[in-house]
Amino acid sequence: MTGLLGAGPADTVMGLLGAINSVGRDPRRGGYSRPVFDPSERELREWFVAEATKRGLDVTTDRNGIIWAWWAPASGSFEDAVVTGSHLDSVPGGGEFDGPLGVASALVAVDLLRARGVEPRRALGVVVFPEEEGSRFGVACLGSRLLSGAIDPARALSLKDRDGNTFAEVAAASGFDPGGFGHDPASVARVGRFVELHVEQGRGLVDLDRPVAIGSSILGHGRWRLSVSGEGNHAGTTLMSDRRDPMVAASRIIVDVRAQARGQLDARATVGRIEAVPGGSNVIASRVDLWLDVRHPDDAVTLGLVESIRARAMALAAGEGCTVTVVEESFSATADFDGALRDWLGEVLPDAPVLATGAGHDAGVLAASVPTAMLFVRNPSGISHSPEEYVEGWDAEAGAEDLATILERLLMQT
């Protein structure tokens, strides 16, 4: 794998990523675990601030914990700004490029623009959004949702991590005022265009033999928590015929989720997290929580599939003497990127194919408020949210070059 981090000079994408390749390594899962406001994620935020400052950018952190690094034009105006960037947090045991590739590419794009002698006519912002993955508090793209008003701040502040800490408590411990979180219309209004570069999280570019693609849309998707309740008891003294075991019910539900998703064209349904309460090896659980992720291009199909899964889960749980409740934790409708901006990107990058994605991104949340676009960089493995995710060095640099070209054209428009 020639794209492994640590390769390349410090002023390249791979060089920048190599400087942080020891931060947040997960010895148990492999890969990286960088939950929002965890020491590893805070270290990455400090790294970004240092790199942006080194490039002469004016760095601020807003009341939602979003970091903005600005290159102001001679006019000093921040109206109709061009913004790029991504996130630095990760899923548990995630790959090296999901999020940081877009951030490092944005910094290198700034270097390329300066090397080209660009004097922007409008402001350029490089942004880092917190909790894009939702790995700590369960709601993906939490920072951009707060910024754009897509989530009630009271709900966001009450979200809890696995240790029972609320988002408000963790944010306060990290130096933020929980009372300041929420919709920020002024910050949204100054973003004229948002272009996010991201590693591709599938095989589209591999199959097309292209290094960079333009995004067209993001599948509608959501997360639901299924709580299966039974009767906790002793593993050795409780006869098999006397059990109301929610773990058995949960296992039947998981298998049924796969069967139902396979029966619906283009649907994806995943149970990626399961927690038993109390969680002892010699204890029949009293409750098992499952987290369900469902995606489909048609939002009505997504919600219909969830309802079907709920109904079947209730029946399967009842068959084991258990009950089940289903709670929606988040839902994002299918997001189509701005058509005019997407077509314009196609004119600037005529060799880049146009691809839809099944992965969520901050660009998808912002698409409801500002014109947004995405660039995807080839992932030879086609694997993401896993240590096997990677990017070849030359593809990473090609992505930064294309991003710089897009930004230059946008910055110089009158």
mmCIF file of N, CA and C in Angstrom, residues 332-390:
data_model
loop_
_atom_site.group_PDB
_atom_site.id
_atom_site.type_symbol
_atom_site.label_atom_id
_atom_site.label_comp_id
_atom_site.label_asym_id
_atom_site.label_seq_id
_atom_site.Cartn_x
_atom_site.Cartn_y
_atom_site.Cartn_z
ATOM 1 N N SER A 332 -31.751 11.892 8.076
ATOM 2 C CA SER A 332 -31.381 12.885 7.072
ATOM 3 C C SER A 332 -32.005 12.487 5.747
ATOM 4 N N ALA A 333 -32.777 13.388 5.175
ATOM 5 C CA ALA A 333 -33.400 13.117 3.887
ATOM 6 C C ALA A 333 -32.339 13.032 2.795
ATOM 7 N N THR A 334 -32.683 12.389 1.698
ATOM 8 C CA THR A 334 -31.777 12.343 0.554
ATOM 9 C C THR A 334 -31.399 13.766 0.155
ATOM 10 N N ALA A 335 -30.103 14.017 0.005
ATOM 11 C CA ALA A 335 -29.606 15.360 -0.303
ATOM 12 C C ALA A 335 -29.016 15.378 -1.702
ATOM 13 N N ASP A 336 -29.552 16.234 -2.549
ATOM 14 C CA ASP A 336 -28.989 16.460 -3.882
ATOM 15 C C ASP A 336 -28.133 17.717 -3.834
ATOM 16 N N PHE A 337 -26.885 17.598 -4.276
ATOM 17 C CA PHE A 337 -26.020 18.774 -4.287
ATOM 18 C C PHE A 337 -26.487 19.755 -5.360
ATOM 19 N N ASP A 338 -26.132 21.018 -5.160
ATOM 20 C CA ASP A 338 -26.576 22.082 -6.053
ATOM 21 C C ASP A 338 -26.264 21.739 -7.507
ATOM 22 N N GLY A 339 -27.317 21.666 -8.333
ATOM 23 C CA GLY A 339 -27.143 21.215 -9.715
ATOM 24 C C GLY A 339 -26.261 22.121 -10.536
ATOM 25 N N ALA A 340 -26.439 23.430 -10.401
ATOM 26 C CA ALA A 340 -25.631 24.377 -11.181
ATOM 27 C C ALA A 340 -24.166 24.297 -10.780
ATOM 28 N N LEU A 341 -23.910 24.201 -9.461
ATOM 29 C CA LEU A 341 -22.524 24.100 -8.991
ATOM 30 C C LEU A 341 -21.908 22.775 -9.423
ATOM 31 N N ARG A 342 -22.676 21.698 -9.334
ATOM 32 C CA ARG A 342 -22.170 20.393 -9.771
ATOM 33 C C ARG A 342 -21.821 20.408 -11.252
ATOM 34 N N ASP A 343 -22.696 20.984 -12.080
ATOM 35 C CA ASP A 343 -22.427 21.034 -13.517
ATOM 36 C C ASP A 343 -21.212 21.903 -13.813
ATOM 37 N N TRP A 344 -21.065 22.980 -13.064
ATOM 38 C CA TRP A 344 -19.904 23.864 -13.252
ATOM 39 C C TRP A 344 -18.618 23.127 -12.884
ATOM 40 N N LEU A 345 -18.657 22.349 -11.793
ATOM 41 C CA LEU A 345 -17.484 21.541 -11.442
ATOM 42 C C LEU A 345 -17.143 20.585 -12.573
ATOM 43 N N GLY A 346 -18.170 20.043 -13.227
ATOM 44 C CA GLY A 346 -17.932 19.140 -14.341
ATOM 45 C C GLY A 346 -17.245 19.820 -15.506
ATOM 46 N N GLU A 347 -17.520 21.106 -15.708
ATOM 47 C CA GLU A 347 -16.840 21.851 -16.769
ATOM 48 C C GLU A 347 -15.384 22.124 -16.409
ATOM 49 N N VAL A 348 -15.129 22.389 -15.135
ATOM 50 C CA VAL A 348 -13.755 22.662 -14.690
ATOM 51 C C VAL A 348 -12.930 21.374 -14.651
ATOM 52 N N LEU A 349 -13.574 20.262 -14.280
ATOM 53 C CA LEU A 349 -12.902 18.962 -14.210
ATOM 54 C C LEU A 349 -13.595 18.001 -15.176
ATOM 55 N N PRO A 350 -13.389 18.173 -16.472
ATOM 56 C CA PRO A 350 -14.153 17.401 -17.459
ATOM 57 C C PRO A 350 -13.902 15.905 -17.426
ATOM 58 N N ASP A 351 -12.786 15.461 -16.855
ATOM 59 C CA ASP A 351 -12.488 14.028 -16.803
ATOM 60 C C ASP A 351 -13.022 13.358 -15.542
ATOM 61 N N ALA A 352 -13.616 14.137 -14.647
ATOM 62 C CA ALA A 352 -14.097 13.574 -13.387
ATOM 63 C C ALA A 352 -15.514 13.031 -13.552
ATOM 64 N N PRO A 353 -15.750 11.772 -13.230
ATOM 65 C CA PRO A 353 -17.115 11.226 -13.292
ATOM 66 C C PRO A 353 -17.970 11.806 -12.174
ATOM 67 N N VAL A 354 -19.264 11.640 -12.289
ATOM 68 C CA VAL A 354 -20.205 12.097 -11.272
ATOM 69 C C VAL A 354 -20.764 10.867 -10.558
ATOM 70 N N LEU A 355 -20.654 10.857 -9.229
ATOM 71 C CA LEU A 355 -21.064 9.691 -8.442
ATOM 72 C C LEU A 355 -21.961 10.104 -7.283
ATOM 73 N N ALA A 356 -22.952 9.291 -7.012
ATOM 74 C CA ALA A 356 -23.731 9.418 -5.781
ATOM 75 C C ALA A 356 -23.000 8.669 -4.677
ATOM 76 N N THR A 357 -23.366 8.954 -3.429
ATOM 77 C CA THR A 357 -22.742 8.259 -2.310
ATOM 78 C C THR A 357 -23.796 7.808 -1.307
ATOM 79 N N GLY A 358 -23.502 6.712 -0.658
ATOM 80 C CA GLY A 358 -24.368 6.227 0.396
ATOM 81 C C GLY A 358 -23.925 6.670 1.769
ATOM 82 N N ALA A 359 -22.853 7.461 1.829
ATOM 83 C CA ALA A 359 -22.306 7.920 3.103
ATOM 84 C C ALA A 359 -22.758 9.340 3.398
ATOM 85 N N GLY A 360 -23.029 9.629 4.666
ATOM 86 C CA GLY A 360 -23.427 10.973 5.057
ATOM 87 C C GLY A 360 -22.232 11.895 5.225
ATOM 88 N N HIS A 361 -22.453 13.193 5.019
ATOM 89 C CA HIS A 361 -21.386 14.192 5.135
ATOM 90 C C HIS A 361 -21.978 15.523 5.583
ATOM 91 N N ASP A 362 -21.138 16.371 6.154
ATOM 92 C CA ASP A 362 -21.583 17.715 6.515
ATOM 93 C C ASP A 362 -22.102 18.477 5.304
ATOM 94 N N ALA A 363 -21.516 18.223 4.139
ATOM 95 C CA ALA A 363 -21.988 18.888 2.923
ATOM 96 C C ALA A 363 -23.453 18.580 2.658
ATOM 97 N N GLY A 364 -23.891 17.377 3.021
ATOM 98 C CA GLY A 364 -25.284 17.017 2.826
ATOM 99 C C GLY A 364 -26.210 17.797 3.731
ATOM 100 N N VAL A 365 -25.764 18.057 4.969
ATOM 101 C CA VAL A 365 -26.562 18.863 5.895
ATOM 102 C C VAL A 365 -26.631 20.310 5.412
ATOM 103 N N LEU A 366 -25.501 20.853 4.991
ATOM 104 C CA LEU A 366 -25.452 22.248 4.559
ATOM 105 C C LEU A 366 -26.172 22.470 3.241
ATOM 106 N N ALA A 367 -26.404 21.392 2.486
ATOM 107 C CA ALA A 367 -27.040 21.532 1.171
ATOM 108 C C ALA A 367 -28.417 22.173 1.254
ATOM 109 N N ALA A 368 -29.083 22.073 2.403
ATOM 110 C CA ALA A 368 -30.401 22.688 2.565
ATOM 111 C C ALA A 368 -30.305 24.194 2.767
ATOM 112 N N SER A 369 -29.091 24.700 3.056
ATOM 113 C CA SER A 369 -28.931 26.115 3.380
ATOM 114 C C SER A 369 -28.085 26.887 2.383
ATOM 115 N N VAL A 370 -27.070 26.229 1.803
ATOM 116 C CA VAL A 370 -26.153 26.909 0.881
ATOM 117 C C VAL A 370 -25.826 25.970 -0.276
ATOM 118 N N PRO A 371 -25.390 26.508 -1.422
ATOM 119 C CA PRO A 371 -24.955 25.643 -2.520
ATOM 120 C C PRO A 371 -23.720 24.842 -2.102
ATOM 121 N N THR A 372 -23.818 23.528 -2.197
ATOM 122 C CA THR A 372 -22.720 22.663 -1.797
ATOM 123 C C THR A 372 -22.336 21.709 -2.919
ATOM 124 N N ALA A 373 -21.102 21.227 -2.831
ATOM 125 C CA ALA A 373 -20.594 20.235 -3.784
ATOM 126 C C ALA A 373 -19.583 19.368 -3.059
ATOM 127 N N MET A 374 -19.267 18.215 -3.663
ATOM 128 C CA MET A 374 -18.271 17.327 -3.082
ATOM 129 C C MET A 374 -17.347 16.777 -4.158
ATOM 130 N N LEU A 375 -16.105 16.539 -3.748
ATOM 131 C CA LEU A 375 -15.143 15.800 -4.539
ATOM 132 C C LEU A 375 -14.786 14.530 -3.770
ATOM 133 N N PHE A 376 -14.719 13.411 -4.478
ATOM 134 C CA PHE A 376 -14.314 12.151 -3.870
ATOM 135 C C PHE A 376 -12.973 11.716 -4.448
ATOM 136 N N VAL A 377 -12.103 11.225 -3.573
ATOM 137 C CA VAL A 377 -10.782 10.742 -3.979
ATOM 138 C C VAL A 377 -10.776 9.225 -3.887
ATOM 139 N N ARG A 378 -10.214 8.594 -4.906
ATOM 140 C CA ARG A 378 -10.231 7.132 -5.048
ATOM 141 C C ARG A 378 -9.701 6.416 -3.806
ATOM 142 N N ASN A 379 -10.394 5.362 -3.451
ATOM 143 C CA ASN A 379 -10.024 4.466 -2.358
ATOM 144 C C ASN A 379 -9.824 3.081 -2.978
ATOM 145 N N PRO A 380 -8.586 2.651 -3.214
ATOM 146 C CA PRO A 380 -8.357 1.404 -3.953
ATOM 147 C C PRO A 380 -8.993 0.167 -3.338
ATOM 148 N N SER A 381 -9.160 0.172 -2.027
ATOM 149 C CA SER A 381 -9.772 -0.991 -1.382
ATOM 150 C C SER A 381 -11.290 -0.962 -1.494
ATOM 151 N N GLY A 382 -11.870 0.222 -1.685
ATOM 152 C CA GLY A 382 -13.312 0.355 -1.644
ATOM 153 C C GLY A 382 -13.870 0.204 -0.244
ATOM 154 N N ILE A 383 -13.002 0.079 0.755
ATOM 155 C CA ILE A 383 -13.406 -0.153 2.139
ATOM 156 C C ILE A 383 -13.248 1.136 2.931
ATOM 157 N N SER A 384 -14.234 1.439 3.773
ATOM 158 C CA SER A 384 -14.154 2.614 4.635
ATOM 159 C C SER A 384 -14.737 2.278 5.996
ATOM 160 N N HIS A 385 -14.563 3.217 6.960
ATOM 161 C CA HIS A 385 -14.939 2.953 8.348
ATOM 162 C C HIS A 385 -14.251 1.684 8.841
ATOM 163 N N SER A 386 -13.005 1.533 8.440
ATOM 164 C CA SER A 386 -12.240 0.329 8.746
ATOM 165 C C SER A 386 -10.757 0.645 8.583
ATOM 166 N N PRO A 387 -9.875 -0.051 9.314
ATOM 167 C CA PRO A 387 -8.440 0.177 9.130
ATOM 168 C C PRO A 387 -7.960 -0.105 7.709
ATOM 169 N N GLU A 388 -8.739 -0.866 6.922
ATOM 170 C CA GLU A 388 -8.320 -1.198 5.551
ATOM 171 C C GLU A 388 -8.526 -0.051 4.568
ATOM 172 N N GLU A 389 -9.202 1.006 5.001
ATOM 173 C CA GLU A 389 -9.376 2.180 4.134
ATOM 174 C C GLU A 389 -8.010 2.812 3.830
ATOM 175 N N TYR A 390 -7.766 3.182 2.578
ATOM 176 C CA TYR A 390 -6.538 3.914 2.275
ATOM 177 C C TYR A 390 -6.648 4.657 0.952
#
